[in-house]
Short mmCIF file of C-alpha atoms and ligand atoms in Angstrom, two decimals:
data_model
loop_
_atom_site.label_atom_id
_atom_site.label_comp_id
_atom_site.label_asym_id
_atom_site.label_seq_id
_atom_site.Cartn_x
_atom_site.Cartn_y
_atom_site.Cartn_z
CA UNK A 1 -69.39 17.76 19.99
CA UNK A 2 -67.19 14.56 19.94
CA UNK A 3 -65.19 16.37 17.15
CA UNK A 4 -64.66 19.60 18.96
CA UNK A 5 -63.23 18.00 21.62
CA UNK A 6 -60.67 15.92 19.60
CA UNK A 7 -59.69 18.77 18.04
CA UNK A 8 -59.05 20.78 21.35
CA UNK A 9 -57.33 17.92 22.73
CA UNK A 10 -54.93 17.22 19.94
CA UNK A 11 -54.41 20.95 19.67
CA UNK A 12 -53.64 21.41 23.48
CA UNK A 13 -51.38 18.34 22.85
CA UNK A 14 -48.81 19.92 20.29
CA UNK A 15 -48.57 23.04 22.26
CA UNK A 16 -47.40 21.12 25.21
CA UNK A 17 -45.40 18.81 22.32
CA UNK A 18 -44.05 22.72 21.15
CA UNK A 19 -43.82 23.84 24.93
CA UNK A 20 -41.22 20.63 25.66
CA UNK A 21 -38.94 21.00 22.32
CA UNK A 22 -38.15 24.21 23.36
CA UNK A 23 -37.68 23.69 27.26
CA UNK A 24 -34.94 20.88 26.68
CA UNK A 25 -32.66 22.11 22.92
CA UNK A 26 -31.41 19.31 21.36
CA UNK A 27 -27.98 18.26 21.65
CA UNK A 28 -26.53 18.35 18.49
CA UNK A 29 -23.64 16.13 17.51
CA UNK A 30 -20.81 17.41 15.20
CA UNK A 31 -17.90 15.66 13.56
CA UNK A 32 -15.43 16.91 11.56
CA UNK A 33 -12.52 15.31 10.08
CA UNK A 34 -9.13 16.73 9.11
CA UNK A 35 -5.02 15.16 8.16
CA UNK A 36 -2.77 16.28 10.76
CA UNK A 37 0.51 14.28 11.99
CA UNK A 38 -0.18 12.08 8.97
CA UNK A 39 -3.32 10.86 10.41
CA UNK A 40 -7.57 11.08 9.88
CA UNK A 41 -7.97 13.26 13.00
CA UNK A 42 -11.44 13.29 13.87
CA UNK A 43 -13.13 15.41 16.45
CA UNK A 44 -16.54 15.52 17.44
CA UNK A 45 -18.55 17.45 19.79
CA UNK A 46 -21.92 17.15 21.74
CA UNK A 47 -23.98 20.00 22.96
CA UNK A 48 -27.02 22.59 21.96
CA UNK A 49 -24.93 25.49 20.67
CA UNK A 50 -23.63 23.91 17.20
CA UNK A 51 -21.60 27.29 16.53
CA UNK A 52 -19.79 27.05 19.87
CA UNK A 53 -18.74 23.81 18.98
CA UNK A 54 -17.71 24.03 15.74
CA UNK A 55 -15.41 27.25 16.15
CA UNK A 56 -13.90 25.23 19.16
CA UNK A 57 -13.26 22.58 16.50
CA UNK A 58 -11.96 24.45 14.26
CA UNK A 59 -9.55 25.67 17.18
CA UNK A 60 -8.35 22.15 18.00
CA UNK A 61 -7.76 21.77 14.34
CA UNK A 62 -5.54 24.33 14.40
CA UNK A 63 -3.56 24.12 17.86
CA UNK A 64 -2.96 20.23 16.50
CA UNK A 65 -1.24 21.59 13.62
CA UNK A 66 1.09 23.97 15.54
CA UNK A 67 1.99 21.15 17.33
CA UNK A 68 2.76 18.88 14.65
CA UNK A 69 4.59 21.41 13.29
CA UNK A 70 6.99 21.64 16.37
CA UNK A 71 7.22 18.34 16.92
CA UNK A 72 7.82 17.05 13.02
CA UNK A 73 11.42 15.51 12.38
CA UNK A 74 9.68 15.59 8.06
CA UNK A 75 10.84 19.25 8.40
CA UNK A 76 14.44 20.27 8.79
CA UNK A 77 13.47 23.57 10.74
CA UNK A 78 10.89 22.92 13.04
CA UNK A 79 11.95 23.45 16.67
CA UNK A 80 12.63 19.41 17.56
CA UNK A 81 15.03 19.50 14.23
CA UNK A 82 16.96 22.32 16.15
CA UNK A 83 17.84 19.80 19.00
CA UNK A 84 18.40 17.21 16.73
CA UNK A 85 21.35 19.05 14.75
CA UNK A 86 22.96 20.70 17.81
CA UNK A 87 25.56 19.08 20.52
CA UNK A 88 24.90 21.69 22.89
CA UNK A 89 21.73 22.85 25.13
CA UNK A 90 19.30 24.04 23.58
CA UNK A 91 15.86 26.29 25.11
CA UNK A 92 13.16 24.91 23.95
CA UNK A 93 9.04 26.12 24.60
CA UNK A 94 7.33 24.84 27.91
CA UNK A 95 5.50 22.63 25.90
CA UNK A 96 8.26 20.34 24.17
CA UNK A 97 9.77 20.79 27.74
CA UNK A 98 6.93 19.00 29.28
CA UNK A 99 6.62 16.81 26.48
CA UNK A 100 9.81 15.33 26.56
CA UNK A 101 9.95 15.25 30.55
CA UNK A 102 6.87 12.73 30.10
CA UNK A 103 8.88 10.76 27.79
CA UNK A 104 11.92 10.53 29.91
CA UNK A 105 9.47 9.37 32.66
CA UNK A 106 8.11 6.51 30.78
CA UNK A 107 11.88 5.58 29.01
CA UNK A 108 12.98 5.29 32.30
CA UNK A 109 10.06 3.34 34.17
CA UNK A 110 10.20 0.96 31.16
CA UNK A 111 13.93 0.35 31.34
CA UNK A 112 14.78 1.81 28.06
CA UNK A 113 11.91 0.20 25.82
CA UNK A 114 10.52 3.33 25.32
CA UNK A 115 13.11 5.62 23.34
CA UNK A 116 12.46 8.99 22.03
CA UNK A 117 16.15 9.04 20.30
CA UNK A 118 15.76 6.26 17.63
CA UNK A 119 15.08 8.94 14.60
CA UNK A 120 18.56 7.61 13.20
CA UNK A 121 16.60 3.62 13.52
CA UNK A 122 13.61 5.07 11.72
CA UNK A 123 15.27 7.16 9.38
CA UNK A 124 17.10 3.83 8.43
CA UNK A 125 13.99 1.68 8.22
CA UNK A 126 12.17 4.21 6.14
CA UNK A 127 8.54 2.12 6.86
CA UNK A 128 5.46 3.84 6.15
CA UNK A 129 7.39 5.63 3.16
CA UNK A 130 7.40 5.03 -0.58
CA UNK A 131 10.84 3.06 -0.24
CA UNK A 132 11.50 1.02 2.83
CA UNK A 133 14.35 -1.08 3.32
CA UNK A 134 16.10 -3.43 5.54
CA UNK A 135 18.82 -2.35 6.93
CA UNK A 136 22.22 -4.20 8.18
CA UNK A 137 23.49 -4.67 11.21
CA UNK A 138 26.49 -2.92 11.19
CA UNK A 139 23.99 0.12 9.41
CA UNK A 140 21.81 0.10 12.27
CA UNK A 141 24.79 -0.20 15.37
CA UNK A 142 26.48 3.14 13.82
CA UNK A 143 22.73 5.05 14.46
CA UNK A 144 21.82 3.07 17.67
CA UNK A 145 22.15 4.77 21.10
CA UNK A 146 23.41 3.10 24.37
CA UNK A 147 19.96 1.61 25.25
CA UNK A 148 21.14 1.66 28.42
CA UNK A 149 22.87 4.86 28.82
CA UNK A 150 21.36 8.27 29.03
CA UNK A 151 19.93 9.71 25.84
CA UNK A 152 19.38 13.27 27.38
CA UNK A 153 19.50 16.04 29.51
CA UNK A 154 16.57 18.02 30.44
CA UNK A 155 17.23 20.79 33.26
CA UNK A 156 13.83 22.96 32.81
CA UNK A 157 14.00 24.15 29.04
CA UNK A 158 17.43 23.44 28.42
CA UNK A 159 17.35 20.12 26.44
CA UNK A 160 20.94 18.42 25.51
CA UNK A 161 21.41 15.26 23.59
CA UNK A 162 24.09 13.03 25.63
CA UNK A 163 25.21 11.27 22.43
CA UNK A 164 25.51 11.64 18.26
CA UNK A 165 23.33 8.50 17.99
CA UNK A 166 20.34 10.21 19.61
CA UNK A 167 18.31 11.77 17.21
CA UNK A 168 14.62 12.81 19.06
CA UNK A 169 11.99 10.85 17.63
CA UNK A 170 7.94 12.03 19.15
CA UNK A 171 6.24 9.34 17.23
CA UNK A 172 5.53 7.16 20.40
CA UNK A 173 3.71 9.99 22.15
CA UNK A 174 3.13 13.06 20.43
CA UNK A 175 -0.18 12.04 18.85
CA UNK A 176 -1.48 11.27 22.46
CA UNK A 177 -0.34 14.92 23.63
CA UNK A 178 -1.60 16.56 20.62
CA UNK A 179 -5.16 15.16 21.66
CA UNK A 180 -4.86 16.42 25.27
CA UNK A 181 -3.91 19.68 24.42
CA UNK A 182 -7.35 19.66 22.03
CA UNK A 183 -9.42 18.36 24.37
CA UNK A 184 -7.92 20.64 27.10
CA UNK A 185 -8.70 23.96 24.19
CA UNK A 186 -12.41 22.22 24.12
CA UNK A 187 -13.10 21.87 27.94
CA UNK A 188 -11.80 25.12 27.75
CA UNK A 189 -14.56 26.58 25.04
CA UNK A 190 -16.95 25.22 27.40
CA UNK A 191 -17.73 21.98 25.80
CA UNK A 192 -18.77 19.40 27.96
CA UNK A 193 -18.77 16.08 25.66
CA UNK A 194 -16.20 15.53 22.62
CA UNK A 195 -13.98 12.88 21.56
CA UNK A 196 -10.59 13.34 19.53
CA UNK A 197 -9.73 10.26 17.79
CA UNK A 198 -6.17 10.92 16.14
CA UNK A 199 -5.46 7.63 14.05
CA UNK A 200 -7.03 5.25 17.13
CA UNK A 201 -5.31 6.61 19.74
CA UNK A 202 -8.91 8.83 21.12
CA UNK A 203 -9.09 10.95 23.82
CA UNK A 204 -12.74 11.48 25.95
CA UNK A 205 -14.39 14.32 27.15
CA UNK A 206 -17.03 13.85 29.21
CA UNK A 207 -19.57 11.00 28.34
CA UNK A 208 -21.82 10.93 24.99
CA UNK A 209 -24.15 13.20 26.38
CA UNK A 210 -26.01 10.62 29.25
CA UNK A 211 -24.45 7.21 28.10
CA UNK A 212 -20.90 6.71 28.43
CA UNK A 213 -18.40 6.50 25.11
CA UNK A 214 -18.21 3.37 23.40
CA UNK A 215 -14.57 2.82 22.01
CA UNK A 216 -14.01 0.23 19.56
CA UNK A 217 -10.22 -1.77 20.02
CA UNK A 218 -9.10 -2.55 16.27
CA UNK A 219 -8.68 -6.22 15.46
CA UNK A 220 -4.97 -6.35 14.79
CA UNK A 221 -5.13 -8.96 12.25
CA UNK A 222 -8.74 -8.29 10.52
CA UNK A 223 -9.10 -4.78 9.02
CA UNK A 224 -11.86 -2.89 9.80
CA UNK A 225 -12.85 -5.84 12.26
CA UNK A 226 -13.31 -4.98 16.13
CA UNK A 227 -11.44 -7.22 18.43
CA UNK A 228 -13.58 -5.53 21.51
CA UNK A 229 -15.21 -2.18 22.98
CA UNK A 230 -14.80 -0.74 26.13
CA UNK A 231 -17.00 1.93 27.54
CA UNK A 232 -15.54 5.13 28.99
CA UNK A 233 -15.82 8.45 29.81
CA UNK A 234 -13.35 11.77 30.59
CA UNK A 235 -10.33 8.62 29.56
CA UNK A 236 -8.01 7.95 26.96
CA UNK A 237 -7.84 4.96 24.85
CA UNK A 238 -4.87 4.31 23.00
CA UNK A 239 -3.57 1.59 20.73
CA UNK A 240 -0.22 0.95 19.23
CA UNK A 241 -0.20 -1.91 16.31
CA UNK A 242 2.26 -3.67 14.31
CA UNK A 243 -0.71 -3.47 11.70
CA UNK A 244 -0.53 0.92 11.60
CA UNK A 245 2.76 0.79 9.11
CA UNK A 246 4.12 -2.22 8.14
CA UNK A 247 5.51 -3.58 4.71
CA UNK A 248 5.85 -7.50 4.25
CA UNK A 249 8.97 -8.82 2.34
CA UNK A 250 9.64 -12.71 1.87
CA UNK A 251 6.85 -13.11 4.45
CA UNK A 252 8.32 -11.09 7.42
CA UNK A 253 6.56 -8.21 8.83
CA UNK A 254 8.89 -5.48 9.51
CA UNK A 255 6.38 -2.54 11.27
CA UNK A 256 7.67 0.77 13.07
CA UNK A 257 7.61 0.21 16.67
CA UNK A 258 11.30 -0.68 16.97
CA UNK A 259 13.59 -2.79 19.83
CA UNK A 260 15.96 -0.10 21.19
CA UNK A 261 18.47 -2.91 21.95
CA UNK A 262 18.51 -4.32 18.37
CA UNK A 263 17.31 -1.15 16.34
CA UNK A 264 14.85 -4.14 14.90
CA UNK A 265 11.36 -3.84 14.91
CA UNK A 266 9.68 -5.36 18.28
CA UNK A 267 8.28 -8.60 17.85
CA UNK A 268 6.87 -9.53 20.82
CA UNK A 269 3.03 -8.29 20.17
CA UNK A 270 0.49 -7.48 17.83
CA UNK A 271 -1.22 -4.71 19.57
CA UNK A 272 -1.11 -2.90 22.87
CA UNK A 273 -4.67 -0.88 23.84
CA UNK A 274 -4.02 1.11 27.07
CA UNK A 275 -6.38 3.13 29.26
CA UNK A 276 -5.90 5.97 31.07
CA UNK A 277 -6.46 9.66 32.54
CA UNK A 278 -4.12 11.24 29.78
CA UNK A 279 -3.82 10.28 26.09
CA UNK A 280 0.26 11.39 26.33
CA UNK A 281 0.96 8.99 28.82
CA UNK A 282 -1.48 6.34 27.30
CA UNK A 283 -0.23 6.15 23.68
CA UNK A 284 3.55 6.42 25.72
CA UNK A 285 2.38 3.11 27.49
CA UNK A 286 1.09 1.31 24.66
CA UNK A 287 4.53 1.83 22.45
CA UNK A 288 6.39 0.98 25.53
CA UNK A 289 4.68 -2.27 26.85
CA UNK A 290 4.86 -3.01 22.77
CA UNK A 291 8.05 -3.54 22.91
CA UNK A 292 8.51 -5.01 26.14
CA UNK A 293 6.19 -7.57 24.87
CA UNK A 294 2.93 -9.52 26.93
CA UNK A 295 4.62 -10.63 30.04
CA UNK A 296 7.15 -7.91 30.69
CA UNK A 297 4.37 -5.15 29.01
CA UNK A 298 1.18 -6.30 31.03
CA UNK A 299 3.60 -5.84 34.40
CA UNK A 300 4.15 -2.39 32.93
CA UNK A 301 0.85 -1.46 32.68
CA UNK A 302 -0.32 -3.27 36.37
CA UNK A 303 2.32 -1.13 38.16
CA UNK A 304 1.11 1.79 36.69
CA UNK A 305 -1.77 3.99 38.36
CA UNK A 306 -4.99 4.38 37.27
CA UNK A 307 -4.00 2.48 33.99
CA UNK A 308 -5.47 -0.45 32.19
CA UNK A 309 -4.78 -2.58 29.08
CA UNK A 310 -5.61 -5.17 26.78
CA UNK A 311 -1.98 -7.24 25.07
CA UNK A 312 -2.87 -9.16 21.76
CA UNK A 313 0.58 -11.26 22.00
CA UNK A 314 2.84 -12.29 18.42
CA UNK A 315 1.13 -15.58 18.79
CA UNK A 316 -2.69 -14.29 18.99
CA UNK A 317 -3.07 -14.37 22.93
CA UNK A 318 -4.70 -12.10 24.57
CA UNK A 319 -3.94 -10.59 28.06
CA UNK A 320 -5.52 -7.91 30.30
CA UNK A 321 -4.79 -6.16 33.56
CA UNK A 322 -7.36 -7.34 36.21
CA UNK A 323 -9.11 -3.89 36.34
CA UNK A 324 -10.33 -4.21 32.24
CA UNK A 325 -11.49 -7.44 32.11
CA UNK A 326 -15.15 -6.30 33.31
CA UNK A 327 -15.21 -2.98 31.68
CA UNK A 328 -14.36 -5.30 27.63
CA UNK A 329 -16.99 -6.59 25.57
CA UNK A 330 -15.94 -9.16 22.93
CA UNK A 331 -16.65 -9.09 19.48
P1 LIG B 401 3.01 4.27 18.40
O1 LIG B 401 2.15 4.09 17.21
O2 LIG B 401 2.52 5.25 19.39
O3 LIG B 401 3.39 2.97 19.05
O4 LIG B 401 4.36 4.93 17.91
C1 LIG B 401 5.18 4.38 16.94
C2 LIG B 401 6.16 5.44 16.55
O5 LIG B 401 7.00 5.73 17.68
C3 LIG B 401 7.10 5.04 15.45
O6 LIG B 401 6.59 5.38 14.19
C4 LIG B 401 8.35 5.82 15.80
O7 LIG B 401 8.22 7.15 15.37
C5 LIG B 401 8.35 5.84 17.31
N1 LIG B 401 9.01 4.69 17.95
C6 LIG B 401 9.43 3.52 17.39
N2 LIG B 401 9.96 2.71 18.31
C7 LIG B 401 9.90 3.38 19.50
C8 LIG B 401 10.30 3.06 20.83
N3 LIG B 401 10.88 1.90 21.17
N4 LIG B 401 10.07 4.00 21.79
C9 LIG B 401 9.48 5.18 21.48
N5 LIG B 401 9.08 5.53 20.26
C10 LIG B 401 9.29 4.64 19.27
MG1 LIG B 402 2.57 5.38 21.37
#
């Protein structure tokens, strides 16, 4: 009798166990990896309908590599090369048109720091390539624009270059665009929680499913150490490093993040982390309050809106703006 009762119970018991599973799906959680803009791009998506999310990946993948292909100064064609060789306007699609109006935004609120015209500096410098070198002075004043003056000329798609020395250079922000525009495809495919992490500079959809995102900030001077994370949700989180491409000769560091006043690289900082609503203007910040350096940078970041950020200084300090300090955990 006592039997026959067990039995019914722990039989009534898995149907209601069966009955739940299939009320609430489970979220499943894909990743997927791919090299685009010379980075690990990784995207991952949360949600019950793997298929969905996985086509929408696949998507992203590809609307990443049409814009690295626009956007590429490694290729002599692609539509930013056509500025680059010609003195006079040139049309070019709404989206480098609203690129580059985001980057003449920043260059100007940051006094010049940030640059989009020093491809003749980094062409120089060759870092992050098989054969870098240092180059001289006198090398790097015949490729240096007016850091001062005005680089360009951008009257709706019509984009002029207001000197020889400016040769457009997207590495400071077109990483952080390229993972807006995915997340925006993604939102779009009706995805509700995904990150897009393109080389550390990670863009947030949503929350991971309930919890919020946790976002690991890189140590800058211990590999594959954290220095802090940071919780966040439907943010960016991006982080430029004199640690990303570097080479090291008689004990100097020469990295890619260059002054625009000196064509040298900028050696104020370590790292810059920023955090904001869009990953273009975010990974725009970070290479811009780089090379301002901790005081001038962390004033950078304050006076912008809805924008926090974490400065690891040349010497190892570490600053904040007021509105981060609660939201960082420290490893
Ligand atoms: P990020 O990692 O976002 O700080 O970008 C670094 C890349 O931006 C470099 O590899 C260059 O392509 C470009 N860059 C270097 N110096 C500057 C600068 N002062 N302003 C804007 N972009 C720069
Ligand atoms: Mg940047």
């Amino acid at each position: 009798m006592l039997n026959r009762s067990l039995t019914l119970i722990v039989a009534l018991g898995l149907i209601l166990l069966l009955a739940w599973f299939q009320r609430t799906p489970q979220p499943a959680e894909v990743a997927r990896t791919a090299l685009i803009m010379g980075t690990l791009v990784e995207i991952k998506g949360l949600g019950s309908d793997e298929n969905k999310i996985n086509m929408a990946i696949n998507d992203a993948f590809i609307l990443m590599r049409q814009i690295e292909e626009e956007f590429t100064t490694e290729k002599g064609t692609s539509p930013l090369m056509r500025v680059n060789r010609s003195n006079a306007p040139v049309e070019v699609s709404p989206r480098m048109a609203e690129l580059l109006d985001l980057g003449l935004q920043i260059q100007r609120q940051s006094g010049g720091a940030f640059s989009m015209g020093l491809g003749g500096i980094k062409a120089l410098w060759r870092i992050g390539e098989e054969t870098p070198q240092i180059p001289t002075r006198a090398e790097l004043a015949a490729v240096l624009p007016d850091p001062d003056g005005e680089q360009l000329r951008l009257t709706g798609r019509m984009v002029t270059r207001l000197s020889p020395q400016v040769q457009l250079d997207l590495g400071g922000i077109a990483k952080g665009y390229a993972v807006d525009r995915a997340l925006d495809l993604l939102r779009q495919a009706g995805i509700e929680s995904a990150s897009v992490n393109a080389g550390g500079d990670i863009g947030l959809l949503g929350g991971h499913g309930e919890r919020s995102w946790r976002i690991g900030i890189q140590h800058p001077r211990r590999a594959g150490e954290l220095l802090a994370t940071i919780d966040a949700r439907d943010q960016a989180v991006v982080t430029s490093g004199d640690y990303e491409r570097f080479f090291e000769r008689d004990g100097v560091r020469y990295h890619h993040i260059f002054d625009p006043h000196s064509g040298q690289p900028a050696r104020g900082c370590q790292s810059v982390s920023v955090v904001a609503d869009s990953a273009a203007l975010a990974d725009a910040l970070a290479t811009a309050a780089f090379v301002l350096g901790p005081q001038r940078g962390l004033q950078l970041l304050e006076e912008s809106q809805q924008v926090e950020g974490l400065i690891v200084a040349a010497d190892g300090h570490i600053v904040t703006t007021a509105g981060l300090k609660d939201r960082l955990e420290w490893r």
